[in-house]
Short mmCIF file of C-alpha atoms in Angstrom, two decimals:
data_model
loop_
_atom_site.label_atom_id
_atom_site.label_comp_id
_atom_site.label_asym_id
_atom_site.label_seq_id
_atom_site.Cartn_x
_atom_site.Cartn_y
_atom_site.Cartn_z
CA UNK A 5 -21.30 -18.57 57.89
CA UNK A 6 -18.68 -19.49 60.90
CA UNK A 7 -15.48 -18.06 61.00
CA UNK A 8 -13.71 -21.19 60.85
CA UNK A 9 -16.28 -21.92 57.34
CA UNK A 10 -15.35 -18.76 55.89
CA UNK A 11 -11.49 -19.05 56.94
CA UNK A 12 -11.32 -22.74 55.32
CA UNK A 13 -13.37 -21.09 52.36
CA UNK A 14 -10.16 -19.06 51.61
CA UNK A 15 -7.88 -21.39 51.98
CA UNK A 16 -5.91 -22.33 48.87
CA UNK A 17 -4.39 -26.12 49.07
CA UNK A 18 -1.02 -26.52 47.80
CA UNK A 19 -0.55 -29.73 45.88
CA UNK A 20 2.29 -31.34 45.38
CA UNK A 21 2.13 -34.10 42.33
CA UNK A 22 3.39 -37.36 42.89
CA UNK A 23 6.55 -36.65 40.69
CA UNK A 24 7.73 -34.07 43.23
CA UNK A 25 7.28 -35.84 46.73
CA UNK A 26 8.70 -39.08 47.81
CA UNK A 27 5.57 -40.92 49.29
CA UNK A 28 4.77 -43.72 47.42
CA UNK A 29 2.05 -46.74 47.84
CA UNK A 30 5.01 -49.43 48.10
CA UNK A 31 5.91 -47.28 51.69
CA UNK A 32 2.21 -47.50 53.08
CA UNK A 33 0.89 -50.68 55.11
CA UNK A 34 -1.20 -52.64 52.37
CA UNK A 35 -4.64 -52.21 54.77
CA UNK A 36 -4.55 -48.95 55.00
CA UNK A 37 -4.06 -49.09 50.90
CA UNK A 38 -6.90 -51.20 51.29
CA UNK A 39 -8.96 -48.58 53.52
CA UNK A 40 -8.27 -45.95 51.19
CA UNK A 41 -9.16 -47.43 47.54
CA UNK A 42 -12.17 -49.17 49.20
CA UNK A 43 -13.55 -45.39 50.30
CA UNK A 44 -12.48 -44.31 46.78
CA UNK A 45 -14.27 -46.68 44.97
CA UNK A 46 -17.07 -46.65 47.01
CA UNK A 47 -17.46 -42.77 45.90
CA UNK A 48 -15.56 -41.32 48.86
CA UNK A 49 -12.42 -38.84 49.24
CA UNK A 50 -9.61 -40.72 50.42
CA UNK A 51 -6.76 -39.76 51.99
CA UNK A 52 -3.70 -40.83 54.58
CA UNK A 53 -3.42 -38.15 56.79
CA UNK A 54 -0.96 -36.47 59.75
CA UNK A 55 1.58 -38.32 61.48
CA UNK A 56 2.01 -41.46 58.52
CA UNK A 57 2.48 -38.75 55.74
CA UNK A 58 5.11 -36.32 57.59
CA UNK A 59 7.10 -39.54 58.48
CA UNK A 60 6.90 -40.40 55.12
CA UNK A 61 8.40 -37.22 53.48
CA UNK A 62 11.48 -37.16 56.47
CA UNK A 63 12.04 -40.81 55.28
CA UNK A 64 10.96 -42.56 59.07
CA UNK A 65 9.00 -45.64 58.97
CA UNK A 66 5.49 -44.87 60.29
CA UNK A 67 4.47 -46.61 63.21
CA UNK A 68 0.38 -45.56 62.47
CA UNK A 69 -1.22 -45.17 59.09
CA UNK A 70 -4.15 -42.92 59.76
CA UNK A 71 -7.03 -42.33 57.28
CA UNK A 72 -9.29 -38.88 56.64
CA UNK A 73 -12.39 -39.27 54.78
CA UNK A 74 -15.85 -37.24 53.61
CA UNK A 75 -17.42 -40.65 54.27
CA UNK A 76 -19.40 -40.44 58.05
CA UNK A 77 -18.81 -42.94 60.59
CA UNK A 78 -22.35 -45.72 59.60
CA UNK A 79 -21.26 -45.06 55.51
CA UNK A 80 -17.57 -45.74 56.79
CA UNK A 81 -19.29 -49.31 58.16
CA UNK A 82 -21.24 -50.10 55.68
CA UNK A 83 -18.40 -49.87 52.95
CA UNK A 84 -15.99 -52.14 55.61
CA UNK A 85 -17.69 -55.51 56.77
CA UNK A 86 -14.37 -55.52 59.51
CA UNK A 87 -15.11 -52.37 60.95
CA UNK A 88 -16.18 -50.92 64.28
CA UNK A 89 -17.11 -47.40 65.62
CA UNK A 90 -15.64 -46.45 68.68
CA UNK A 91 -15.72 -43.26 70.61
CA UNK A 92 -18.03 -40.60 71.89
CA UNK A 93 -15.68 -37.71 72.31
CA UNK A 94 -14.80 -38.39 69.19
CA UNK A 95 -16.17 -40.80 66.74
CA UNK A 96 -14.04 -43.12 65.14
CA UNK A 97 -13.87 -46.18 62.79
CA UNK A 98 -11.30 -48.94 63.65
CA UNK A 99 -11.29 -50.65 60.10
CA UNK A 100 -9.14 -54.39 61.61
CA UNK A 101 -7.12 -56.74 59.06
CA UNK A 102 -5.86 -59.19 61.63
CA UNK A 103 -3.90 -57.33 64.45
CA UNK A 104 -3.75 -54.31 62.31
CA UNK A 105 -6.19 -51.49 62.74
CA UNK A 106 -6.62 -48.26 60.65
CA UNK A 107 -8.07 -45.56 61.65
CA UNK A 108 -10.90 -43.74 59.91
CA UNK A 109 -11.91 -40.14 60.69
CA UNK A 110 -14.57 -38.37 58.97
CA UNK A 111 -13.57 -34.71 58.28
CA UNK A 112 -14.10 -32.37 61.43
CA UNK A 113 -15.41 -29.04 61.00
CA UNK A 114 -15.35 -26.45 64.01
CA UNK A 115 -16.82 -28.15 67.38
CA UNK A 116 -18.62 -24.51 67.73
CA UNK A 117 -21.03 -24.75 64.39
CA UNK A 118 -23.18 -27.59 65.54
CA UNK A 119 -24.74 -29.66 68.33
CA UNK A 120 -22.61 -32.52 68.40
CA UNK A 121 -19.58 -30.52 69.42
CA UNK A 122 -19.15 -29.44 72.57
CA UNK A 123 -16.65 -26.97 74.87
CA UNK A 124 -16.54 -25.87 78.60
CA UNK A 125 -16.00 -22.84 79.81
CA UNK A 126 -12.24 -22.82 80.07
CA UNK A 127 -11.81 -23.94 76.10
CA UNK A 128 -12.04 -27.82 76.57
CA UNK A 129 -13.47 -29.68 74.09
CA UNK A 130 -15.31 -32.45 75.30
CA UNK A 131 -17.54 -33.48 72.31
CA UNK A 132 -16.13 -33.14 68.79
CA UNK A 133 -18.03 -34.85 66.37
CA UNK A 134 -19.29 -31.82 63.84
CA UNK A 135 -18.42 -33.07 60.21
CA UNK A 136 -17.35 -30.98 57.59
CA UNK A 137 -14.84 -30.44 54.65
CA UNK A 138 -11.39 -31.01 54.17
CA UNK A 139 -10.21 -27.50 54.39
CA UNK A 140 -12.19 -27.38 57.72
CA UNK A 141 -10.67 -30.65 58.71
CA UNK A 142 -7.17 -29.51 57.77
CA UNK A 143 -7.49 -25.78 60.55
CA UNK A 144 -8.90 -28.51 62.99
CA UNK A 145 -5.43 -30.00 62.97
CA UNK A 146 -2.47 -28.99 65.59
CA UNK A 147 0.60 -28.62 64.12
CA UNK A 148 1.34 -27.89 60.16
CA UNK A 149 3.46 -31.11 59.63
CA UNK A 150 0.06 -33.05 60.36
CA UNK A 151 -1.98 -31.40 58.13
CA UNK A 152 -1.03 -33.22 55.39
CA UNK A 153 -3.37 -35.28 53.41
CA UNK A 154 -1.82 -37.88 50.56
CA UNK A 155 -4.85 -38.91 47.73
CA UNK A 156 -5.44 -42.25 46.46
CA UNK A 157 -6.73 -40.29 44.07
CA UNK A 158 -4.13 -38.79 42.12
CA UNK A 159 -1.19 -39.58 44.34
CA UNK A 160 -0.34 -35.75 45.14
CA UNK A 161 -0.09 -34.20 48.72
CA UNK A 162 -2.72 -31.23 49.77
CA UNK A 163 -0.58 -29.20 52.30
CA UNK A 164 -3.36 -26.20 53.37
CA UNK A 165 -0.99 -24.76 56.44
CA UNK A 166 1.74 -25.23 54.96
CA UNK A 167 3.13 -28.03 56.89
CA UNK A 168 5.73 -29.34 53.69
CA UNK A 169 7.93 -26.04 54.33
CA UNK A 170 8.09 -26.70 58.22
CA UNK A 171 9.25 -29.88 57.71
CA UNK A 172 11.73 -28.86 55.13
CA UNK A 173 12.98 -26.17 57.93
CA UNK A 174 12.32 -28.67 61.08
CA UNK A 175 9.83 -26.40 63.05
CA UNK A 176 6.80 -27.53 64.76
CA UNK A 177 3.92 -24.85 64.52
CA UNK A 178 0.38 -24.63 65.65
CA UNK A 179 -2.11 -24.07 63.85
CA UNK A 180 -4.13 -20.92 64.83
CA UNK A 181 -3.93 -19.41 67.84
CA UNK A 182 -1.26 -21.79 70.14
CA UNK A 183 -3.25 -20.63 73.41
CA UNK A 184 -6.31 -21.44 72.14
CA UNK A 185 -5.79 -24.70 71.12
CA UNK A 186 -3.48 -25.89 74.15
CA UNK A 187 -7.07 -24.93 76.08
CA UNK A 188 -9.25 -26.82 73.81
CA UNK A 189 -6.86 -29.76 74.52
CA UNK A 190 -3.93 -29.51 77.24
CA UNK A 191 -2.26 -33.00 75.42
CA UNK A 192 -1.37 -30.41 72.72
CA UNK A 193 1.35 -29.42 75.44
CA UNK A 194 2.59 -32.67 76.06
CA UNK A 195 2.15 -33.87 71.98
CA UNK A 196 4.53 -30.80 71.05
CA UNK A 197 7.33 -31.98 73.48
CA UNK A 198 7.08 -35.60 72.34
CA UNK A 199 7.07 -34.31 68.17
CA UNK A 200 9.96 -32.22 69.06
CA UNK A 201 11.67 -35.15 70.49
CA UNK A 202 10.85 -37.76 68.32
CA UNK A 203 11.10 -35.46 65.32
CA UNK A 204 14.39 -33.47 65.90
CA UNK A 205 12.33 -30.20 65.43
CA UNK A 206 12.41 -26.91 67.15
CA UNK A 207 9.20 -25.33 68.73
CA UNK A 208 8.41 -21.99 67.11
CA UNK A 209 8.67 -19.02 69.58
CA UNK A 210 5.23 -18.20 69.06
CA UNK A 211 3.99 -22.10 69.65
CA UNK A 212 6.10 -23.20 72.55
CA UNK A 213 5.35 -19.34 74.28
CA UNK A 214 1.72 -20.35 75.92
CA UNK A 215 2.49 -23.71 77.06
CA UNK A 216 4.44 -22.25 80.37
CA UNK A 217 0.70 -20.65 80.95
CA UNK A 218 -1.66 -23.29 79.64
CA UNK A 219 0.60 -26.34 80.84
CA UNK A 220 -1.23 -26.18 84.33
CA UNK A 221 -4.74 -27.28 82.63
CA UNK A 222 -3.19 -30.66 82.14
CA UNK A 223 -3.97 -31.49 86.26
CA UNK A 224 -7.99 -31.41 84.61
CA UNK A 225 -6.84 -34.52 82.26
CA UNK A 226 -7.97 -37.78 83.43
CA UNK A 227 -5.33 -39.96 84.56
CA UNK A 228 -5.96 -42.86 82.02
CA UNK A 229 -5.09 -40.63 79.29
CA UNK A 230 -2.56 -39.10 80.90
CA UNK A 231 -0.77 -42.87 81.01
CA UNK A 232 -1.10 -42.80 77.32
CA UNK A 233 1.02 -40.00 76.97
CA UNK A 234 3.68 -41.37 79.32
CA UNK A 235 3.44 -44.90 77.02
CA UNK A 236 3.99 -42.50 74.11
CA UNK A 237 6.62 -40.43 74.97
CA UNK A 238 9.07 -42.66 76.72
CA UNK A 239 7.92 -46.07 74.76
CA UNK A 240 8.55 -44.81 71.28
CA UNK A 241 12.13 -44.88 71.12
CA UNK A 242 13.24 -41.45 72.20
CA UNK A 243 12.97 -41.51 75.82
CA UNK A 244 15.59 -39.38 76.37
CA UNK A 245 15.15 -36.93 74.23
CA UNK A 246 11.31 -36.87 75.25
CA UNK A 247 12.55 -36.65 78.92
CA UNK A 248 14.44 -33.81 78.29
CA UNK A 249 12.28 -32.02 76.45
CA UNK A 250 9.71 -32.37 78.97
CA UNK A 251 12.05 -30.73 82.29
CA UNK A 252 13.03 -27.84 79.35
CA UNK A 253 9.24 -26.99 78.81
CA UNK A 254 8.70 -27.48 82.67
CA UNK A 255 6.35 -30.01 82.06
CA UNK A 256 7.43 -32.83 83.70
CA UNK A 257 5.40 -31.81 87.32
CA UNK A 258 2.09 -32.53 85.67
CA UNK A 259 3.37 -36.42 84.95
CA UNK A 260 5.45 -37.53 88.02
CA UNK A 261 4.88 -34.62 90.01
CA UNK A 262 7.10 -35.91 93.22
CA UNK A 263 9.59 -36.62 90.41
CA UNK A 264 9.80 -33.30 89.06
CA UNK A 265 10.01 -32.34 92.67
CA UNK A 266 12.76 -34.38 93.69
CA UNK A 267 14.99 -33.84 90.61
CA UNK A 268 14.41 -30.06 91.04
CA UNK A 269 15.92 -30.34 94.74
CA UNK A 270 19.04 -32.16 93.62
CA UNK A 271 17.86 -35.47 94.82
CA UNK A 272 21.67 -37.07 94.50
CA UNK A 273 21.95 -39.30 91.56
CA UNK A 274 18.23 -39.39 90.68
CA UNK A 275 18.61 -37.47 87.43
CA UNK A 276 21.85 -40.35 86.72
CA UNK A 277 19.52 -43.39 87.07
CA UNK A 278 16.49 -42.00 84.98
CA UNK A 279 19.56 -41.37 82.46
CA UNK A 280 20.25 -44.39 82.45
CA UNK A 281 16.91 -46.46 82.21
CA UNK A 282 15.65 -44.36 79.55
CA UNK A 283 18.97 -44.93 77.34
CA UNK A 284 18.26 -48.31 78.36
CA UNK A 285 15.14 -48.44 77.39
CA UNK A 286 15.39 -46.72 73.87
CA UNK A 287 18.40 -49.34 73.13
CA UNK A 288 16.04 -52.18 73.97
CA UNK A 289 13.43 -50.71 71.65
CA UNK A 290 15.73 -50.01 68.65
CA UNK A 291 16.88 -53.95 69.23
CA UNK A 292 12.90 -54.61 69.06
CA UNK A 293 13.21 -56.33 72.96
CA UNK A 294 10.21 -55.85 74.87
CA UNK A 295 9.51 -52.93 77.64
CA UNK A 296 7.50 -52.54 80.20
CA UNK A 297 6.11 -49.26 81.62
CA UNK A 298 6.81 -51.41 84.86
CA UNK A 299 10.34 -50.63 85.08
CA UNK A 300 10.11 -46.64 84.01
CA UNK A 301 7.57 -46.25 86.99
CA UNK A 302 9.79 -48.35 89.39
CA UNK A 303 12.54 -45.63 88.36
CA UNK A 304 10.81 -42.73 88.56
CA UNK A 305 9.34 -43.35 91.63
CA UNK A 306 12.43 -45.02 93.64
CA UNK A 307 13.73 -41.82 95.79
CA UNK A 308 10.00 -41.84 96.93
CA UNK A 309 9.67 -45.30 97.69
CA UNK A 310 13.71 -44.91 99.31
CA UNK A 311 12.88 -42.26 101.86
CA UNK A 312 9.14 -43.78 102.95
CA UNK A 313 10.75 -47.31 103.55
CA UNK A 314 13.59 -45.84 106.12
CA UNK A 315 11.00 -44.19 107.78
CA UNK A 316 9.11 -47.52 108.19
CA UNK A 317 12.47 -49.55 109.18
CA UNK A 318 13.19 -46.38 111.54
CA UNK A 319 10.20 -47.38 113.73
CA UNK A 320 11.09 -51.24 113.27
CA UNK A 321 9.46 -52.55 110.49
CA UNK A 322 11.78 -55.44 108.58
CA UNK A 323 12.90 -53.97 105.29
CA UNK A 324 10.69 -55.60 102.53
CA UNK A 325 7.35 -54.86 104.49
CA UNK A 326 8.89 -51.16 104.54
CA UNK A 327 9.63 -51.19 101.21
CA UNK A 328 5.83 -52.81 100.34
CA UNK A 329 4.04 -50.28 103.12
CA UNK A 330 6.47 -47.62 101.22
CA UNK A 331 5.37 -48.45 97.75
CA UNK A 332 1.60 -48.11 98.43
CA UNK A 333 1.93 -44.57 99.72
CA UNK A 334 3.97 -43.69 96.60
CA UNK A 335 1.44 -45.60 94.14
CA UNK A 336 -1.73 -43.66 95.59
CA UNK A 337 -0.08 -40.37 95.16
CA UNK A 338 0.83 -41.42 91.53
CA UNK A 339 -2.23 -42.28 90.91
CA UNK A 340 -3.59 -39.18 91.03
CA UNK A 341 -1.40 -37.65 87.80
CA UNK A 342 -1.15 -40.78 85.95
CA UNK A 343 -3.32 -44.42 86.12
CA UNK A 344 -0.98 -46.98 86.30
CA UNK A 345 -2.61 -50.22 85.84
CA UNK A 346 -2.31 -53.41 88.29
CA UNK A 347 -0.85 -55.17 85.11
CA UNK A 348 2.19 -53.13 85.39
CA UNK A 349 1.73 -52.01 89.15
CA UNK A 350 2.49 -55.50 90.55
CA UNK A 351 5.43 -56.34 89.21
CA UNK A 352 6.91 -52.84 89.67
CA UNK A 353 6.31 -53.40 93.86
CA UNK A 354 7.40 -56.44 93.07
CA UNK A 355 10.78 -55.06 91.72
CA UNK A 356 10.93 -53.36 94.45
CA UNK A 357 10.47 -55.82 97.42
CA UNK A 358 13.17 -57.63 96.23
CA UNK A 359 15.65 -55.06 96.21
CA UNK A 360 16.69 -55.78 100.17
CA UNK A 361 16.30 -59.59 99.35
CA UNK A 362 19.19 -58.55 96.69
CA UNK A 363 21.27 -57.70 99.90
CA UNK A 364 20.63 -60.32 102.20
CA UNK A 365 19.94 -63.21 100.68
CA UNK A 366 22.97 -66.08 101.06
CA UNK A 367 23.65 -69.71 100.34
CA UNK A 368 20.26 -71.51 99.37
CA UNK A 369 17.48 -68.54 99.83
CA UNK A 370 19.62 -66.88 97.01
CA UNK A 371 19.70 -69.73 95.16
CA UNK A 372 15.89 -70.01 95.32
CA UNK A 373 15.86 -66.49 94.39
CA UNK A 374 17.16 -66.94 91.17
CA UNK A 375 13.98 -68.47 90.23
CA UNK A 376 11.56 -65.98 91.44
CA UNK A 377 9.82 -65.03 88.06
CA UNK A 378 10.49 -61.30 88.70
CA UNK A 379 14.40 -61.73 89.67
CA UNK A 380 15.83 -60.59 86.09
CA UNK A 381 13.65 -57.14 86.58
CA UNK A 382 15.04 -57.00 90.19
CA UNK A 383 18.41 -57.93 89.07
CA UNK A 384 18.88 -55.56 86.25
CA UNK A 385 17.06 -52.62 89.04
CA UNK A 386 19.50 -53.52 90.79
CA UNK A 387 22.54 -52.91 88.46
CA UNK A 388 20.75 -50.11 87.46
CA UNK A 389 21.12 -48.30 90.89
CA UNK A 390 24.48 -48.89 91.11
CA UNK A 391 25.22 -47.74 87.75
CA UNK A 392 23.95 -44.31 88.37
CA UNK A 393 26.26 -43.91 91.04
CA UNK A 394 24.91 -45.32 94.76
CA UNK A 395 27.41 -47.49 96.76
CA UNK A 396 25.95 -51.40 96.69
CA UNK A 397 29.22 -52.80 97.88
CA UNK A 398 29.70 -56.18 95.76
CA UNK A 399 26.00 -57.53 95.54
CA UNK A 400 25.46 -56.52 91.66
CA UNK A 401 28.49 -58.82 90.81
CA UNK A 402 27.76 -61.20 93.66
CA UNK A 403 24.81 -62.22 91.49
CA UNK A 404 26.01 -61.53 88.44
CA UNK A 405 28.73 -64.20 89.20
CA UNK A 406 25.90 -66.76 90.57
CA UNK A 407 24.20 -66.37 87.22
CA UNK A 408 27.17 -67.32 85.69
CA UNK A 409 27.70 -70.40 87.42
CA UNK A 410 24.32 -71.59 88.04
CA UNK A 411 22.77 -74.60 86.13
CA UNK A 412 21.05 -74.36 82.88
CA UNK A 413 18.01 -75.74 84.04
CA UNK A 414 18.43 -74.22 87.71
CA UNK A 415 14.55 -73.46 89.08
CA UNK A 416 13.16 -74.09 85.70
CA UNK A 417 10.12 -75.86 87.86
CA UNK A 418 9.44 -72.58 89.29
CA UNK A 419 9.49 -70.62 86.48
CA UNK A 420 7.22 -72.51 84.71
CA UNK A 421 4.97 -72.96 86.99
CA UNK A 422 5.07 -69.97 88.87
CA UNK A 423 4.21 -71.62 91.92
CA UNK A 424 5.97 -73.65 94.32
CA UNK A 425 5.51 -77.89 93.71
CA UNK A 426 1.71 -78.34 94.76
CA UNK A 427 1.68 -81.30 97.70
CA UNK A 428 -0.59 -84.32 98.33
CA UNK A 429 -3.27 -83.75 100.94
CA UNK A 430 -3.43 -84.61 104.00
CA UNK A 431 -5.43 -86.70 105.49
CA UNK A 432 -7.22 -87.26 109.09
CA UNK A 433 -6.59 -90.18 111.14
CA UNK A 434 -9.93 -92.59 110.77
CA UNK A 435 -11.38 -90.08 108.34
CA UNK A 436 -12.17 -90.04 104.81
CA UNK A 437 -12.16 -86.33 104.21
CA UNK A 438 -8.82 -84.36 103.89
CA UNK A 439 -8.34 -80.87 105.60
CA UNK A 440 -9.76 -78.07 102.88
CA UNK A 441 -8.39 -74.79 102.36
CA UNK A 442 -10.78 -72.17 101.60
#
């Protein structure tokens, strides 16, 4: 028998009865309801699992409603006519009711007892698909308050880490040894500043210790997922607390590495401006307005793209091909912590070519500019900058006060279209044929 078999063998499961705890089936999304009394009926454990059930008991809305089941991955499909397996890493069912999706995860035992699991030789885990037992499932967790599995069946919560009394005291805690399992998966590092943050909890000593050590493994992450974690922790609603968090644990070089750089050498009013996008940003997002990754990277990039773009206009270059010369540098550096896709990529050069058009622009070109489909971004970059404390002279209310006083329907054309009015061809003296653009 494995150690992590004979450990989960002598584990003894709390329960908590449904007349104790506050979770109830009127707070969980009807599909994953659905998910869960399908597997149960079908002759499957059932259970919500991590993140839904410790927002539950802290009385937060849960953004996710993740499923844990005995059931494998094909008996998973075969019970769900909507579902699809994803994953090789780690094998998942997406189980879709419209644009909802819940998540279905057979229980994990130790990636070390089988051959579909899979670890390098510095602790990563790179395939993790051995099935086991909930108690095995439950040490395979990474902190205590998502270890916490609510059954259909009987309506009581199975703490086996004892994740209920860390919420109750507001601690986050690893499971097992915090080292080890920030090696088997540097995101641990980055997933304990964002709980913290989002959460309001402390790190215990004895958790938060390693990550100043193991914190460097996150440069082996793959950029894509690394993006993820930047979506998560500064497009969830607690920016700024994530943000902080993340300079406090030092972590912050392994997402925007020139950043952390820059805001470690006193850059002058750098830390200001992220300040204020990110408060920005979490307002918009507790109003339910849209965000855009976009506009974080344009921030947290600008001294960067600043400094590049004088040295371009320094050896003559006009301003905005600085600024666009400028921008690729930056990106391709950028590129190699976090992916950034062209989706949000664009527009954020985009934002940032028109910041000297901002400055020049008079009489009918900045009339014209108030149609450009990106000036609301630009303009609100631009307010932005002078908010956190750099000297813009009167431009910020120059356009605030053409806004104003613009017509209602002024460049509407534009904006819809995108594109400028498309003209009739022309056509060649004695000819039939028009000139063709390739």
């Amino acid at each position: 028998m494995s150690k992590s078999s004979a450990v989960a063998n002598n584990l003894r499961a709390a329960v908590t009865p449904r007349a104790q705890h506050p979770v109830s089936r009127k707070s969980i999304s009807r599909a994953a309801v659905k998910v869960l009394y399908g597997l149960k009926d079908a002759g499957f454990q059932a259970h919500l699992v991590g993140g839904g059930v410790r927002d539950l008991l802290l009385g937060l809305e849960p953004k996710d409603f993740d499923v844990a089941t005995d059931a494998h991955p094909e008996q998973i499909k075969a019970v769900f006519p909507n579902c699809r397996l994803i994953g090789r890493r780690f094998r998942l069912a997406h189980v879709r009711f419209g644009r909802e999706i819940i998540e279905v995860a057979t229980f994990r035992a130790s990636h070390a007892q089988g051959s579909d699991g899979e670890t390098l030789d510095d602790g990563r885990i790179v395939r993790d698909n051995v099935f086991g037992t909930i108690e095995e499932d439950a040490l395979r967790r990474d902190f205590t308050a998502n270890a916490l599995y609510y059954n259909i069946a009987d309506f009581s919560i199975i703490d086996y880490a004892g994740g209920i009394a860390d919420i109750e005291n507001k601690t986050l805690r690893m499971i097992g040894d915090p080292a080890t399992r920030y090696r088997e998966d540097p995101v641990r590092c980055l997933r304990a500043a964002r709980f913290a943050a989002k959460l309001g909890f402390s790190i215990h000593p004895d958790t938060e210790r390693p990550i100043a050590e193991t914190g460097s493994l996150l440069r082996e992450i793959p950029p894509a997922r690394m993006f993820e974690e930047v979506l998560k922790l500064f497009q969830s609603g607690h920016a700024v607390a994530s943000f902080a968090e993340l300079r406090r644990l030092d972590l912050l070089k392994y997402l925007f590495p020139a950043s952390d750089a820059d805001l470690k050498a006193g850059e002058p009013g750098f830390d200001r401006l992220i300040d204020c996008a990110l408060r920005n940003t979490d307002k918009r997002i507790a109003e339910e307005k849209p965000v855009t990754p976009a506009f974080i990277y344009a921030v947290m990039l600008w001294p960067q793209v600043q400094r590049r773009a004088e040295t371009y206009q320094q050896s003559g270059e006009p301003p905005v091909p600085s600024i666009f010369a400028a921008a690729d540098e930056v990106i391709a550096r950028q590129l190699l912590s976090t992916s950034l896709p062209k989706r949000f990529s664009i527009p954020m050069r985009e934002i940032w070519g028109m910041q000297p058009r901002l400055i020049t622009s008079k009489g009918q070109r900045a009339v014209r500019l108030l149609a450009h489909p990106r000036f609301r971004a630009a303009y609100d970059f631009l307010c932005l900058r002078e908010q956190a404390g750099e000297d813009l002279g009167d431009h910020p209310q120059r356009w605030t006060q053409m806004q104003e006083s613009a017509p209602a329907n002024e460049g509407v054309s534009e904006k819809r279209s995108g594109s400028r009015r498309r003209r009739r061809p022309r056509h060649k003296r004695g000819g039939a044929s028009g000139n063709k653009r390739d």
